[in-house]
PDB file of C-alpha atoms in Angstrom:
ATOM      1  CA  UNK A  12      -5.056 -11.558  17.496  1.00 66.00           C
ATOM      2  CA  UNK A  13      -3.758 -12.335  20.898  1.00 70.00           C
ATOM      3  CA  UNK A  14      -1.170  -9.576  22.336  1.00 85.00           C
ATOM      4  CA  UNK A  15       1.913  -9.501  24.816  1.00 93.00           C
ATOM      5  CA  UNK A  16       2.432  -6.224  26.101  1.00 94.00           C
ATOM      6  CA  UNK A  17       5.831  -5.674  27.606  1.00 97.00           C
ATOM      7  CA  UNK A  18       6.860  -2.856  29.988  1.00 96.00           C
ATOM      8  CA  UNK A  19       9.260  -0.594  29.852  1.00 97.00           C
ATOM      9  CA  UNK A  20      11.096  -1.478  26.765  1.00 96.00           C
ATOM     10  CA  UNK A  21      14.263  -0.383  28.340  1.00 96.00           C
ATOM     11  CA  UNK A  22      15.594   0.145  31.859  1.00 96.00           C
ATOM     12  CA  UNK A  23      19.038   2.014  32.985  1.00 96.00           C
ATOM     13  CA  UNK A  24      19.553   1.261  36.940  1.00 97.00           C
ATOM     14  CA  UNK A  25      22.444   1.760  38.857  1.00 97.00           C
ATOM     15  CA  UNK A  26      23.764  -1.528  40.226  1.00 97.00           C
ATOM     16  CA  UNK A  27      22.581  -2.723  43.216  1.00 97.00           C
ATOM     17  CA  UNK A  28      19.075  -1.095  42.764  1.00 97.00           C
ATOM     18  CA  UNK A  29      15.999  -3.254  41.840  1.00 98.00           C
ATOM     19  CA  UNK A  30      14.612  -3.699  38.308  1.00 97.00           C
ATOM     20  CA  UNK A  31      10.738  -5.181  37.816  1.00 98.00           C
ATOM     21  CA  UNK A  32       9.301  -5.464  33.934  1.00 98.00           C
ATOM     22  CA  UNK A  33       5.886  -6.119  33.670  1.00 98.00           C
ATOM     23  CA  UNK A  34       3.716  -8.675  30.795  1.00 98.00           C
ATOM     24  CA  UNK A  35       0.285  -8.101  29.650  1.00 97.00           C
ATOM     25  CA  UNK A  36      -1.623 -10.195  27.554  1.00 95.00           C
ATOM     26  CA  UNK A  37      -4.980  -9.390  25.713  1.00 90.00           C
ATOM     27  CA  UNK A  38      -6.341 -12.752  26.673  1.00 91.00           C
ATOM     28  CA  UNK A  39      -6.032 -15.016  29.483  1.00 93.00           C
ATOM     29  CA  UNK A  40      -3.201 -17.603  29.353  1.00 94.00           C
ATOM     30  CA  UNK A  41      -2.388 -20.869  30.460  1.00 93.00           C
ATOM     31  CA  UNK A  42       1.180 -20.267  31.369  1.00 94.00           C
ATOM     32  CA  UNK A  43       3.879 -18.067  30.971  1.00 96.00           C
ATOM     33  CA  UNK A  44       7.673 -18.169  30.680  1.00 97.00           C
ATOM     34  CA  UNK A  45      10.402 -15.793  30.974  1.00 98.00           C
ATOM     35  CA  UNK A  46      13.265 -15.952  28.821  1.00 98.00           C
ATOM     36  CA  UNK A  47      16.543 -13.825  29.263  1.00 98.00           C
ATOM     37  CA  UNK A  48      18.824 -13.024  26.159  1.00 97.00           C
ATOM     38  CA  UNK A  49      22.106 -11.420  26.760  1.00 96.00           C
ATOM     39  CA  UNK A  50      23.506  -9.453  24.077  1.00 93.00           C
ATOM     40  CA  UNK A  51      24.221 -11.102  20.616  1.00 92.00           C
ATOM     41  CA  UNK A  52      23.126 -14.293  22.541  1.00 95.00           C
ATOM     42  CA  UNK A  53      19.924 -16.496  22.133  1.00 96.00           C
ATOM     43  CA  UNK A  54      16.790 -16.237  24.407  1.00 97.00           C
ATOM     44  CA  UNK A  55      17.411 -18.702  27.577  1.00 97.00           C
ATOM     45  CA  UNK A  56      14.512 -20.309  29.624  1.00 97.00           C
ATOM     46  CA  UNK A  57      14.450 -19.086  33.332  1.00 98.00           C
ATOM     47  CA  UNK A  58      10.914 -20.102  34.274  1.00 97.00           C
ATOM     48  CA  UNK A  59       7.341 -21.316  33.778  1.00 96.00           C
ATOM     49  CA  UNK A  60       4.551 -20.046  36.162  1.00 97.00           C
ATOM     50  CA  UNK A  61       1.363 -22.282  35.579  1.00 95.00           C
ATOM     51  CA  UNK A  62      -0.677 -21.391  38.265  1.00 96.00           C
ATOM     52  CA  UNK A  63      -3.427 -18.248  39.184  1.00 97.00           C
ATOM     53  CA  UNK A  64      -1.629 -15.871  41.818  1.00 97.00           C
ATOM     54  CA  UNK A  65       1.895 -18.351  41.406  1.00 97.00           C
ATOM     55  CA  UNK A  66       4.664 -16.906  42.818  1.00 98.00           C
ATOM     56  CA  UNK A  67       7.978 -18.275  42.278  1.00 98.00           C
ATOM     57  CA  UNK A  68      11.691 -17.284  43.046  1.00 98.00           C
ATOM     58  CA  UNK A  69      14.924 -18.416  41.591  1.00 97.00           C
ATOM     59  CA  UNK A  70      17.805 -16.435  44.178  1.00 97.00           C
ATOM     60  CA  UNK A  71      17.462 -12.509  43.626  1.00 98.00           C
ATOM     61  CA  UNK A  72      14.616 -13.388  40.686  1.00 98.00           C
ATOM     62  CA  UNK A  73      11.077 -13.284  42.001  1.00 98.00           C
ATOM     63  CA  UNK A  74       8.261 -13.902  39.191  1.00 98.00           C
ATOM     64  CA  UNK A  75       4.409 -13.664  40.063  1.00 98.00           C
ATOM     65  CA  UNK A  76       1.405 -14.312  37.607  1.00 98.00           C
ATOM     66  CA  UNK A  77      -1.297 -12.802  38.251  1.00 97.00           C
ATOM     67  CA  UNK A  78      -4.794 -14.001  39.368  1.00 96.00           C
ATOM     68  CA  UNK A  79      -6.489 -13.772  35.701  1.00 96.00           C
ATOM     69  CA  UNK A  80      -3.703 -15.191  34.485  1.00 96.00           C
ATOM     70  CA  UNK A  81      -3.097 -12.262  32.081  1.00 96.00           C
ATOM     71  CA  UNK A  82      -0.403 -10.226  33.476  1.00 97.00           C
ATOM     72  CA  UNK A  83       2.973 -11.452  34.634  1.00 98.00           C
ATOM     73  CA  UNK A  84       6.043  -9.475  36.340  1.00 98.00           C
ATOM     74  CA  UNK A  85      10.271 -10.360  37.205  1.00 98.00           C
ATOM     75  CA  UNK A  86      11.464  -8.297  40.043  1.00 98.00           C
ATOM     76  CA  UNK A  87      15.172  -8.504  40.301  1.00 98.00           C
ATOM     77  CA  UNK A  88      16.855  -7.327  43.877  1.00 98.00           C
ATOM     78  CA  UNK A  89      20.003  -5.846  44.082  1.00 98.00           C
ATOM     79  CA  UNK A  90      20.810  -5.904  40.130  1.00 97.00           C
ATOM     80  CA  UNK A  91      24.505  -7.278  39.354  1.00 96.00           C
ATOM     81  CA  UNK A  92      26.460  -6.583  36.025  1.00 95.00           C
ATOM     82  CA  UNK A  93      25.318 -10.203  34.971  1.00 96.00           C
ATOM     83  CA  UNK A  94      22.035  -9.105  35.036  1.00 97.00           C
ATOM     84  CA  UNK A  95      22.146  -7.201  31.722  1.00 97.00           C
ATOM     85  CA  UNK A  96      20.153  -8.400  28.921  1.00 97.00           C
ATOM     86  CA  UNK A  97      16.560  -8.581  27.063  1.00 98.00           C
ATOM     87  CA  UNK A  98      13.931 -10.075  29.492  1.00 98.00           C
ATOM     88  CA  UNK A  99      11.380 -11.554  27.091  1.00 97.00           C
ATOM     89  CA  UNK A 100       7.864 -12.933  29.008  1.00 97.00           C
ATOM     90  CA  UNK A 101       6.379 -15.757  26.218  1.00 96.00           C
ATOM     91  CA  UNK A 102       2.715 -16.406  27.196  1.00 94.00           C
ATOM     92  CA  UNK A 103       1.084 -19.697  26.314  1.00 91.00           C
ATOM     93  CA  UNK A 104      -2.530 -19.152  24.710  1.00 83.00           C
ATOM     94  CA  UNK A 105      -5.195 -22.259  24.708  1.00 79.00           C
ATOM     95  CA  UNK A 106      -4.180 -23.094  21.147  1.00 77.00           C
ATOM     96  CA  UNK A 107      -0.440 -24.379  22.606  1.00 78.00           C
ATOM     97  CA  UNK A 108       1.127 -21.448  20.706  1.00 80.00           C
ATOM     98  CA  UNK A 109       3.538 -19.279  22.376  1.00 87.00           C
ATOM     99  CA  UNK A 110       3.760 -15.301  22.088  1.00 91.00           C
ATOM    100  CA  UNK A 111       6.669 -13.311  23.037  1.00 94.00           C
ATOM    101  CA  UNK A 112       6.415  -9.820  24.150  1.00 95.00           C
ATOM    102  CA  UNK A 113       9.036  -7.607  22.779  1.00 94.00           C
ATOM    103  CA  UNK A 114      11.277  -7.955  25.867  1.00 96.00           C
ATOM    104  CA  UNK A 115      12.871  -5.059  28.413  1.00 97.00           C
ATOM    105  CA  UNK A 116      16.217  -3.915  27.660  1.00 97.00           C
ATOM    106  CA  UNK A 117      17.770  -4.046  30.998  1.00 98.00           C
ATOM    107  CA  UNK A 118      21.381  -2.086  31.264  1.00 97.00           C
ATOM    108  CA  UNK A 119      23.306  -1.758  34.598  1.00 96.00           C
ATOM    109  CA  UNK A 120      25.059   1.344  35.083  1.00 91.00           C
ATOM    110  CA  UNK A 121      28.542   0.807  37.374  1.00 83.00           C
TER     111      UNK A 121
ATOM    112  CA  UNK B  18      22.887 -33.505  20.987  1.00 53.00           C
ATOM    113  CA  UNK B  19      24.013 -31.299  23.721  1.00 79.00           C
ATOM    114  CA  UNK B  20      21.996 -28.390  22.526  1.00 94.00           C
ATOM    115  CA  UNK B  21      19.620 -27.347  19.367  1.00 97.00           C
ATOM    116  CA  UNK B  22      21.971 -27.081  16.479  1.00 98.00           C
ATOM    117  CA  UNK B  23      21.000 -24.917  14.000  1.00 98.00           C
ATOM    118  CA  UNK B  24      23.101 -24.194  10.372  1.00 98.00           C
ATOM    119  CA  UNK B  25      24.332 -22.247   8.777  1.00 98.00           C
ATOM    120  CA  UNK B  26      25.232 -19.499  11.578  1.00 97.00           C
ATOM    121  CA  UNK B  27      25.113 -17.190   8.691  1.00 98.00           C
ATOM    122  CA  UNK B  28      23.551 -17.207   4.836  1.00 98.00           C
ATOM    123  CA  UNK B  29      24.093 -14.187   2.600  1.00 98.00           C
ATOM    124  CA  UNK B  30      21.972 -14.669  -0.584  1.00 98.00           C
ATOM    125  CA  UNK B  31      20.870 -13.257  -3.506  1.00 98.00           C
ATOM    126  CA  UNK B  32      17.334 -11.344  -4.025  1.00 98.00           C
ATOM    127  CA  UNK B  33      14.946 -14.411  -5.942  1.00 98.00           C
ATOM    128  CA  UNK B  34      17.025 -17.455  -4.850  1.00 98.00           C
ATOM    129  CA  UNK B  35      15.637 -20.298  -2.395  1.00 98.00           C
ATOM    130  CA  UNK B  36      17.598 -20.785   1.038  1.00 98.00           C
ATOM    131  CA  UNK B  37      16.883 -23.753   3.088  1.00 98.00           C
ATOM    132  CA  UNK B  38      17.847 -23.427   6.951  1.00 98.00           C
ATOM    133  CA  UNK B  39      18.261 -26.233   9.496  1.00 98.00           C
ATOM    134  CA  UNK B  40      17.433 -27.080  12.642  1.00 98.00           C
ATOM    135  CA  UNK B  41      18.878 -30.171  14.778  1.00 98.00           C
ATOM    136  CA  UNK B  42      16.980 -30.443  17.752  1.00 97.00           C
ATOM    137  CA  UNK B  43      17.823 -31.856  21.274  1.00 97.00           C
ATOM    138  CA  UNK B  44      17.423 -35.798  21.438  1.00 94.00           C
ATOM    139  CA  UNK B  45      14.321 -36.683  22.542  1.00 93.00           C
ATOM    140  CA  UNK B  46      12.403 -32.960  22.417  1.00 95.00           C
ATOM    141  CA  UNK B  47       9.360 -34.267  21.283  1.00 95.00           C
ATOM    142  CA  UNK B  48       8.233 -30.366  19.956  1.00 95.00           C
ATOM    143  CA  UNK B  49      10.466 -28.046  17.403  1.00 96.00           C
ATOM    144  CA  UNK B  50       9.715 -24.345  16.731  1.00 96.00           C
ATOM    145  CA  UNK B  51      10.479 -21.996  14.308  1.00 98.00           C
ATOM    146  CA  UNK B  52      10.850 -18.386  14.894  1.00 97.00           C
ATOM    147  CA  UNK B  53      12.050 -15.045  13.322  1.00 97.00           C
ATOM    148  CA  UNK B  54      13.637 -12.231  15.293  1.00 96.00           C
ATOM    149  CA  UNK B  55      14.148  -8.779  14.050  1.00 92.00           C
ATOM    150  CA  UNK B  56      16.513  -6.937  16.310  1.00 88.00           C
ATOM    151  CA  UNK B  57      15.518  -5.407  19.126  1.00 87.00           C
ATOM    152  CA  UNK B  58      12.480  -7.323  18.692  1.00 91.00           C
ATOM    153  CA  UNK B  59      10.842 -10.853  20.828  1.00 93.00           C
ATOM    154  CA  UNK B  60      10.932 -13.478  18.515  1.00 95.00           C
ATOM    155  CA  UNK B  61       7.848 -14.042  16.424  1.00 95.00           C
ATOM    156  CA  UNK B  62       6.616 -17.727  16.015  1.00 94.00           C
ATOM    157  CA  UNK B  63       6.258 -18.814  12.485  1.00 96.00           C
ATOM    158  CA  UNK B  64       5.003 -22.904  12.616  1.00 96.00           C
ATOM    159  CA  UNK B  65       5.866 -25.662  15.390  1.00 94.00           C
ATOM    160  CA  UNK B  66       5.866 -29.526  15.229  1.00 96.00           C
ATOM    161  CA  UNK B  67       5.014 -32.250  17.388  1.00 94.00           C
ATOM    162  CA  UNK B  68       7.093 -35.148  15.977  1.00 96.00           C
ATOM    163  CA  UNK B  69       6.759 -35.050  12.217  1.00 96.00           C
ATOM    164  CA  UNK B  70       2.988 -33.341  12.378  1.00 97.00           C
ATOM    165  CA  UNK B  71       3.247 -29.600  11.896  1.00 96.00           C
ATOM    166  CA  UNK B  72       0.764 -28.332  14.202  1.00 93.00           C
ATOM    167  CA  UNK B  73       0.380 -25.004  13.153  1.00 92.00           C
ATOM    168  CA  UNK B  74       1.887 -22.888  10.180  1.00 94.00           C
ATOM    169  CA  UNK B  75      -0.616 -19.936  11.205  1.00 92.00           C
ATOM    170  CA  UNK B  76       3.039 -17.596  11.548  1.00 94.00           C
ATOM    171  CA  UNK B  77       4.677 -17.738   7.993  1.00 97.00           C
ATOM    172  CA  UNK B  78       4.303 -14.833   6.125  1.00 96.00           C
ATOM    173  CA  UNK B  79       3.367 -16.108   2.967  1.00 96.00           C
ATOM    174  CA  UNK B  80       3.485 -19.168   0.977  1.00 97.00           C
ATOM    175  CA  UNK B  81       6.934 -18.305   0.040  1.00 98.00           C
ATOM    176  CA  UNK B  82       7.772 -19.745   3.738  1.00 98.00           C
ATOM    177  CA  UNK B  83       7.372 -23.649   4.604  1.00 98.00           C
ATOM    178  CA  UNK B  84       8.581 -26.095   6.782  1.00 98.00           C
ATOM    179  CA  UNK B  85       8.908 -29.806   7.342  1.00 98.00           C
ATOM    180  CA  UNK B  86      10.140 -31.908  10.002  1.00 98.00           C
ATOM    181  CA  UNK B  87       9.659 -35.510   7.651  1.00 96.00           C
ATOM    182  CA  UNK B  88      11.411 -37.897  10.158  1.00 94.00           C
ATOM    183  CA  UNK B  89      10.371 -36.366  14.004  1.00 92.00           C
ATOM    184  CA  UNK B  90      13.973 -34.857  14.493  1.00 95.00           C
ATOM    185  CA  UNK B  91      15.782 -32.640  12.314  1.00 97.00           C
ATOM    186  CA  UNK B  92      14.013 -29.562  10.509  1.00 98.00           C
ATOM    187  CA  UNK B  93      14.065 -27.507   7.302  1.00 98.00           C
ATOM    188  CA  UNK B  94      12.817 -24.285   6.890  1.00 98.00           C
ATOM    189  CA  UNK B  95      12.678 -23.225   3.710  1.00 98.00           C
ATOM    190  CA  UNK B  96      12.108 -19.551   1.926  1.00 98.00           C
ATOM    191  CA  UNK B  97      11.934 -19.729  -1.708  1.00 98.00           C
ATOM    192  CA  UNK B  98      12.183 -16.839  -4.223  1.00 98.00           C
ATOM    193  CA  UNK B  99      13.662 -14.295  -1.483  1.00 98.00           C
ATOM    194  CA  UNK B 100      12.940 -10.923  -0.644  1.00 98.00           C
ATOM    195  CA  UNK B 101      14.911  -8.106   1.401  1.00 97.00           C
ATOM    196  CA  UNK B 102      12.043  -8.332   3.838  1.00 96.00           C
ATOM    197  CA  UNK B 103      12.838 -11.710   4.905  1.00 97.00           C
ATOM    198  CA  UNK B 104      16.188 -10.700   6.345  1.00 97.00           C
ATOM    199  CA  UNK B 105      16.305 -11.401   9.832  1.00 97.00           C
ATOM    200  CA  UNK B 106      17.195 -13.854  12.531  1.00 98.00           C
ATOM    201  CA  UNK B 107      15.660 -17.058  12.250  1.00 98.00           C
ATOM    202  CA  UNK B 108      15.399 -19.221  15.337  1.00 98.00           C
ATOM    203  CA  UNK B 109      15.001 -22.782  15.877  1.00 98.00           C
ATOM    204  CA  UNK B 110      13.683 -24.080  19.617  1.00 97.00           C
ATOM    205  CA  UNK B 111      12.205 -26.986  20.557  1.00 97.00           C
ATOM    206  CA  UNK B 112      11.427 -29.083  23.999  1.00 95.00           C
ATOM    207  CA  UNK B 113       9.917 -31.858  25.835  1.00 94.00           C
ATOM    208  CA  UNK B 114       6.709 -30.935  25.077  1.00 87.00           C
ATOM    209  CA  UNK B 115       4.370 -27.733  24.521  1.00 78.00           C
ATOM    210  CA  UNK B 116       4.234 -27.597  28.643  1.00 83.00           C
ATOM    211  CA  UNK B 117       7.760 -26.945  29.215  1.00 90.00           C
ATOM    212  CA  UNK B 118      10.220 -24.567  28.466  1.00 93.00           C
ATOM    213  CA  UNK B 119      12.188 -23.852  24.792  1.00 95.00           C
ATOM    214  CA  UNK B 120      15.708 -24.282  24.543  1.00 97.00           C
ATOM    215  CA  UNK B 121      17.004 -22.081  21.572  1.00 97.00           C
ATOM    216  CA  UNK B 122      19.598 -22.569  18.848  1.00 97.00           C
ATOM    217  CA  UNK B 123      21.879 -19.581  18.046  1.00 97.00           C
ATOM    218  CA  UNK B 124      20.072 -18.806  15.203  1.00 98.00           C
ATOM    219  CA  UNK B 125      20.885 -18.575  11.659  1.00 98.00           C
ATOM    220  CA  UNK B 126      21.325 -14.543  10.562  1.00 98.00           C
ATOM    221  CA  UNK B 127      19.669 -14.393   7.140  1.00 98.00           C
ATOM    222  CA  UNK B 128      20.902 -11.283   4.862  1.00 98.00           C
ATOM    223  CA  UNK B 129      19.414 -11.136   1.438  1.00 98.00           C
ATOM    224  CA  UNK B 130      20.825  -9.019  -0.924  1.00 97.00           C
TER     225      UNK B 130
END
């Protein structure tokens, strides 16, 4: 069945240094969304990315999906404490069902 | 409502007895999804609706597991005869549409004992 590969499963940065997680998946998709969970919290939507090559960027958050439209990546710049949490990438296959990967644990060291 | 309501927060129950957990969606979110998270895990989808129709049930475990969604709003998942196995965090999302994002419900922590 279809798989969402996530990468790394955790990160430790320093604040103030950049954090990217990558999203495979073993088929091509028709969108993908990122999701951030904080801890004990629920997942929360950040973004959809529809579009071969798509590029989009919410303030330090830049998300690109790639040209197959099978990978994905979040680059944060500059991480802040508020940044901590689970980044989960959810990837839309043809038959409307979504698959989450199994997130990157991101923790921000003062 | 403001936000996707789900209840209880938290149901402690008994190996072999049926729980029933609910799910009030957002006004107007045409689509409702169930999932089950494990922690330290993404969730997993179980089945999702569009208005009353349940699209696709391919995600439950087992026939133990079903869901319904009778009127186009609120939602029941039920587990009957329960098993350890089935502890875990079950999530309730649901949205405008299968194009747009999910909006989550806290989740209702399932412990069976």
């Amino acid at each position: 069945g279809q798989q969402v590969m996530q990468i790394p499963q955790y990160q430790h940065v320093q604040e103030g240094e950049d954090f990217t997680t990558y999203c495979n998946s073993s088929t091509t998709l028709s969108n993908i969304q990122w999701y951030k969970q904080r801890p004990g919290g629920h997942p929360v939507f950040l973004i959809q990315l529809v579009k071969s090559g798509e590029v989009k960027k919410q303030k330090r958050l830049t998300f690109q999906f790639g040209e197959a439209k099978k990978n994905s990546s979040l680059h944060i710049t500059a991480t802040q404490t508020t940044d901590v949490g689970t980044y989960f990438c959810a990837g839309r296959n043809r038959d409307d069902k979504i698959i989450f990967g199994k997130g990157t644990r991101l923790h921000i060291l003062p | 409502g403001a936000g996707v309501s789900q209840s209880p927060r938290y149901k402690v129950t008994k190996r072999g007895q049926d729980v029933a957990l609910r799910c009030d969606p957002i006004s107007g979110h045409v689509s409702l999804y169930w999932y089950r998270q494990a922690l330290g895990q993404g969730p997993e989808f179980l089945t999702y609706f569009n208005y009353e129709a349940q699209q696709d049930k391919s995600g439950l475990p087992n026939d133990r597991f079903s869901a319904e969604r009778p009127e186009g709003s609120i939602s029941t998942l039920t587990i009957q005869r329960t098993e350890q196995r089935d502890s875990a965090m079950y999530r309730c999302a649901s949205s405008f549409g299968t194009d747009y994002g999910y909006t989550f419900g806290s989740g209702t922590r399932l412990t069976v004992v």
